[in-house]
Amino acid sequence: MQVQELVSIVPWNFVATICNLFIQMYLIKRFLFKPINEILEKRRAKADAEIQEAVQAREEANAIKSEYEQNMLDAKNKANEILVSAQKTASIQSEEILKDAASQAAAIKAKAESDIAQERRKAVNEIKGEIGGMAVEIAGKVIEREISEADHAKLIDDFIANVGEES
């Protein structure tokens, strides 16, 4: 019976195993690690690109935000300017309206005063005529004589002067 050794080193087996190990390492490196490293490098590049895009998008968003804020500030300033301008225009228009109303009131007052003066003259003339007629009749009855036109006019003027002083 032959006894087999459990652990024995056969030099040709050892060399063949080492060669086999190096061949497997080369094949694994060439066909497994290299493609995996390429895939990992592509992923890393893609992630870096996405990070750069995100940074760029954030910068663009900040730029748009600052532009928006500036536009809002400009719009507020313009609205305030429009409001101030409208208030100035309204105050100018109200002053013009008040001036027009005052001038119209003055014109109406002047017209009313002239109408009153005209009516007064008209009333005085009517009263002169009536009083003149009555005065002539009264004077004619009192004196019982005929009065001339000149005497008649003088009596009327005297009477109106006396009436004017009393009123």
mmCIF file of C-alpha atoms in Angstrom:
data_model
loop_
_atom_site.group_PDB
_atom_site.id
_atom_site.type_symbol
_atom_site.label_atom_id
_atom_site.label_comp_id
_atom_site.label_asym_id
_atom_site.label_seq_id
_atom_site.Cartn_x
_atom_site.Cartn_y
_atom_site.Cartn_z
ATOM 1 C CA MET A 1 0.000 0.000 0.000
ATOM 2 C CA GLN A 2 1.174 3.235 -0.822
ATOM 3 C CA VAL A 3 0.866 6.130 1.524
ATOM 4 C CA GLN A 4 -0.017 9.313 0.056
ATOM 5 C CA GLU A 5 1.293 12.411 1.513
ATOM 6 C CA LEU A 6 -1.271 14.917 2.500
ATOM 7 C CA VAL A 7 0.855 17.922 2.004
ATOM 8 C CA SER A 8 3.479 17.735 -0.533
ATOM 9 C CA ILE A 9 4.993 20.222 -2.867
ATOM 10 C CA VAL A 10 5.547 19.154 -6.404
ATOM 11 C CA PRO A 11 7.788 21.664 -8.113
ATOM 12 C CA TRP A 12 6.107 21.433 -11.515
ATOM 13 C CA ASN A 13 2.691 21.792 -9.935
ATOM 14 C CA PHE A 14 3.912 24.757 -7.968
ATOM 15 C CA VAL A 15 5.291 26.500 -11.054
ATOM 16 C CA ALA A 16 2.140 25.687 -13.034
ATOM 17 C CA THR A 17 -0.018 27.106 -10.221
ATOM 18 C CA ILE A 18 2.038 30.299 -10.035
ATOM 19 C CA CYS A 19 1.881 30.701 -13.823
ATOM 20 C CA ASN A 20 -1.829 30.040 -13.700
ATOM 21 C CA LEU A 21 -2.167 32.703 -10.989
ATOM 22 C CA PHE A 22 -0.284 35.304 -13.046
ATOM 23 C CA ILE A 23 -2.336 34.486 -16.133
ATOM 24 C CA GLN A 24 -5.572 34.833 -14.161
ATOM 25 C CA MET A 25 -4.376 38.127 -12.660
ATOM 26 C CA TYR A 26 -3.523 39.456 -16.134
ATOM 27 C CA LEU A 27 -6.856 38.367 -17.567
ATOM 28 C CA ILE A 28 -8.792 39.774 -14.586
ATOM 29 C CA LYS A 29 -6.884 43.033 -14.827
ATOM 30 C CA ARG A 30 -7.346 43.311 -18.570
ATOM 31 C CA PHE A 31 -10.933 42.153 -18.961
ATOM 32 C CA LEU A 32 -12.449 42.962 -15.565
ATOM 33 C CA PHE A 33 -10.657 45.820 -13.766
ATOM 34 C CA LYS A 34 -9.967 47.883 -16.839
ATOM 35 C CA PRO A 35 -13.625 48.031 -18.025
ATOM 36 C CA ILE A 36 -14.813 48.534 -14.455
ATOM 37 C CA ASN A 37 -12.324 51.360 -13.972
ATOM 38 C CA GLU A 38 -13.468 52.903 -17.251
ATOM 39 C CA ILE A 39 -17.110 52.667 -16.143
ATOM 40 C CA LEU A 40 -16.218 54.157 -12.753
ATOM 41 C CA GLU A 41 -14.256 56.945 -14.462
ATOM 42 C CA LYS A 42 -17.233 57.680 -16.742
ATOM 43 C CA ARG A 43 -19.525 57.795 -13.699
ATOM 44 C CA ARG A 44 -17.107 60.076 -11.880
ATOM 45 C CA ALA A 45 -16.883 62.377 -14.914
ATOM 46 C CA LYS A 46 -20.669 62.383 -15.249
ATOM 47 C CA ALA A 47 -21.084 63.187 -11.544
ATOM 48 C CA ASP A 48 -18.513 65.992 -11.811
ATOM 49 C CA ALA A 49 -20.315 67.350 -14.867
ATOM 50 C CA GLU A 50 -23.638 67.237 -13.028
ATOM 51 C CA ILE A 51 -22.082 68.994 -10.058
ATOM 52 C CA GLN A 52 -20.689 71.673 -12.367
ATOM 53 C CA GLU A 53 -24.091 72.030 -14.051
ATOM 54 C CA ALA A 54 -25.742 72.338 -10.638
ATOM 55 C CA VAL A 55 -23.229 75.002 -9.575
ATOM 56 C CA GLN A 56 -23.768 76.839 -12.858
ATOM 57 C CA ALA A 57 -27.555 76.538 -12.493
ATOM 58 C CA ARG A 58 -27.309 77.909 -8.947
ATOM 59 C CA GLU A 59 -25.214 80.850 -10.191
ATOM 60 C CA GLU A 60 -27.733 81.500 -12.971
ATOM 61 C CA ALA A 61 -30.594 81.275 -10.479
ATOM 62 C CA ASN A 62 -28.822 83.742 -8.178
ATOM 63 C CA ALA A 63 -28.215 86.065 -11.126
ATOM 64 C CA ILE A 64 -31.873 85.808 -12.173
ATOM 65 C CA LYS A 65 -32.936 86.384 -8.562
ATOM 66 C CA SER A 66 -30.788 89.505 -8.242
ATOM 67 C CA GLU A 67 -32.071 90.755 -11.610
ATOM 68 C CA TYR A 68 -35.643 90.097 -10.462
ATOM 69 C CA GLU A 69 -35.026 91.945 -7.195
ATOM 70 C CA GLN A 70 -33.502 94.857 -9.123
ATOM 71 C CA ASN A 71 -36.488 94.889 -11.493
ATOM 72 C CA MET A 72 -38.879 94.864 -8.530
ATOM 73 C CA LEU A 73 -36.971 97.742 -6.927
ATOM 74 C CA ASP A 74 -37.065 99.671 -10.215
ATOM 75 C CA ALA A 75 -40.787 98.944 -10.549
ATOM 76 C CA LYS A 76 -41.425 100.205 -7.002
ATOM 77 C CA ASN A 77 -39.411 103.352 -7.705
ATOM 78 C CA LYS A 78 -41.277 103.920 -10.955
ATOM 79 C CA ALA A 79 -44.613 103.338 -9.224
ATOM 80 C CA ASN A 80 -43.640 105.869 -6.553
ATOM 81 C CA GLU A 81 -42.630 108.359 -9.250
ATOM 82 C CA ILE A 82 -45.943 107.829 -11.045
ATOM 83 C CA LEU A 83 -47.809 108.265 -7.760
ATOM 84 C CA VAL A 84 -45.944 111.493 -6.937
ATOM 85 C CA SER A 85 -46.540 112.755 -10.474
ATOM 86 C CA ALA A 86 -50.238 111.897 -10.245
ATOM 87 C CA GLN A 87 -50.496 113.688 -6.907
ATOM 88 C CA LYS A 88 -48.788 116.773 -8.328
ATOM 89 C CA THR A 89 -51.060 116.688 -11.374
ATOM 90 C CA ALA A 90 -54.122 116.251 -9.168
ATOM 91 C CA SER A 91 -53.117 119.167 -6.936
ATOM 92 C CA ILE A 92 -52.444 121.377 -9.977
ATOM 93 C CA GLN A 93 -55.782 120.408 -11.493
ATOM 94 C CA SER A 94 -57.594 121.008 -8.211
ATOM 95 C CA GLU A 95 -55.966 124.456 -7.942
ATOM 96 C CA GLU A 96 -57.013 125.216 -11.524
ATOM 97 C CA ILE A 97 -60.548 124.034 -10.811
ATOM 98 C CA LEU A 98 -60.679 126.188 -7.676
ATOM 99 C CA LYS A 99 -59.362 129.202 -9.606
ATOM 100 C CA ASP A 100 -61.925 128.593 -12.359
ATOM 101 C CA ALA A 101 -64.684 128.225 -9.783
ATOM 102 C CA ALA A 102 -63.557 131.418 -8.027
ATOM 103 C CA SER A 103 -63.443 133.327 -11.323
ATOM 104 C CA GLN A 104 -66.858 131.958 -12.309
ATOM 105 C CA ALA A 105 -68.228 132.917 -8.894
ATOM 106 C CA ALA A 106 -66.738 136.398 -9.267
ATOM 107 C CA ALA A 107 -68.233 136.676 -12.765
ATOM 108 C CA ILE A 108 -71.627 135.514 -11.499
ATOM 109 C CA LYS A 109 -71.389 137.957 -8.587
ATOM 110 C CA ALA A 110 -70.405 140.820 -10.919
ATOM 111 C CA LYS A 111 -73.258 139.918 -13.277
ATOM 112 C CA ALA A 112 -75.673 139.750 -10.362
ATOM 113 C CA GLU A 113 -74.461 143.132 -9.092
ATOM 114 C CA SER A 114 -74.809 144.640 -12.563
ATOM 115 C CA ASP A 115 -78.270 143.069 -12.870
ATOM 116 C CA ILE A 116 -79.191 144.488 -9.458
ATOM 117 C CA ALA A 117 -77.879 147.919 -10.434
ATOM 118 C CA GLN A 118 -79.795 147.757 -13.738
ATOM 119 C CA GLU A 119 -82.978 146.650 -11.984
ATOM 120 C CA ARG A 120 -82.476 149.422 -9.421
ATOM 121 C CA ARG A 121 -82.102 152.023 -12.209
ATOM 122 C CA LYS A 122 -85.114 150.557 -13.946
ATOM 123 C CA ALA A 123 -87.134 150.643 -10.718
ATOM 124 C CA VAL A 124 -85.978 154.198 -10.000
ATOM 125 C CA ASN A 125 -86.935 155.252 -13.519
ATOM 126 C CA GLU A 126 -90.344 153.602 -13.168
ATOM 127 C CA ILE A 127 -90.843 155.196 -9.781
ATOM 128 C CA LYS A 128 -89.707 158.524 -11.242
ATOM 129 C CA GLY A 129 -92.317 158.225 -13.915
ATOM 130 C CA GLU A 130 -95.059 157.261 -11.493
ATOM 131 C CA ILE A 131 -94.046 159.779 -8.877
ATOM 132 C CA GLY A 132 -93.674 162.423 -11.545
ATOM 133 C CA GLY A 133 -97.180 161.795 -12.736
ATOM 134 C CA MET A 134 -98.545 161.788 -9.216
ATOM 135 C CA ALA A 135 -96.545 164.840 -8.300
ATOM 136 C CA VAL A 136 -97.931 166.723 -11.284
ATOM 137 C CA GLU A 137 -101.474 165.753 -10.371
ATOM 138 C CA ILE A 138 -100.951 166.637 -6.721
ATOM 139 C CA ALA A 139 -99.208 169.843 -7.575
ATOM 140 C CA GLY A 140 -101.903 170.678 -10.114
ATOM 141 C CA LYS A 141 -104.597 170.137 -7.547
ATOM 142 C CA VAL A 142 -102.745 172.012 -4.823
ATOM 143 C CA ILE A 143 -101.804 174.956 -6.906
ATOM 144 C CA GLU A 144 -104.642 174.588 -9.315
ATOM 145 C CA ARG A 145 -102.706 175.908 -12.072
ATOM 146 C CA GLU A 146 -100.797 174.466 -14.972
ATOM 147 C CA ILE A 147 -97.109 173.596 -14.365
ATOM 148 C CA SER A 148 -94.590 173.884 -17.124
ATOM 149 C CA GLU A 149 -92.344 171.004 -18.202
ATOM 150 C CA ALA A 150 -89.256 172.575 -16.617
ATOM 151 C CA ASP A 151 -91.070 173.102 -13.299
ATOM 152 C CA HIS A 152 -92.352 169.527 -13.516
ATOM 153 C CA ALA A 153 -88.841 168.065 -14.052
ATOM 154 C CA LYS A 154 -87.492 170.208 -11.196
ATOM 155 C CA LEU A 155 -90.193 168.993 -8.815
ATOM 156 C CA ILE A 156 -89.519 165.345 -9.754
ATOM 157 C CA ASP A 157 -85.778 165.706 -9.254
ATOM 158 C CA ASP A 158 -86.274 167.396 -5.885
ATOM 159 C CA PHE A 159 -88.699 164.704 -4.789
ATOM 160 C CA ILE A 160 -86.346 161.869 -5.845
ATOM 161 C CA ALA A 161 -83.430 163.558 -4.137
ATOM 162 C CA ASN A 162 -85.484 163.807 -0.940
ATOM 163 C CA VAL A 163 -86.635 160.170 -1.287
ATOM 164 C CA GLY A 164 -83.050 159.036 -2.002
ATOM 165 C CA GLU A 165 -81.786 160.794 1.135
ATOM 166 C CA GLU A 166 -84.460 159.280 3.353
ATOM 167 C CA SER A 167 -83.887 155.734 2.116
#
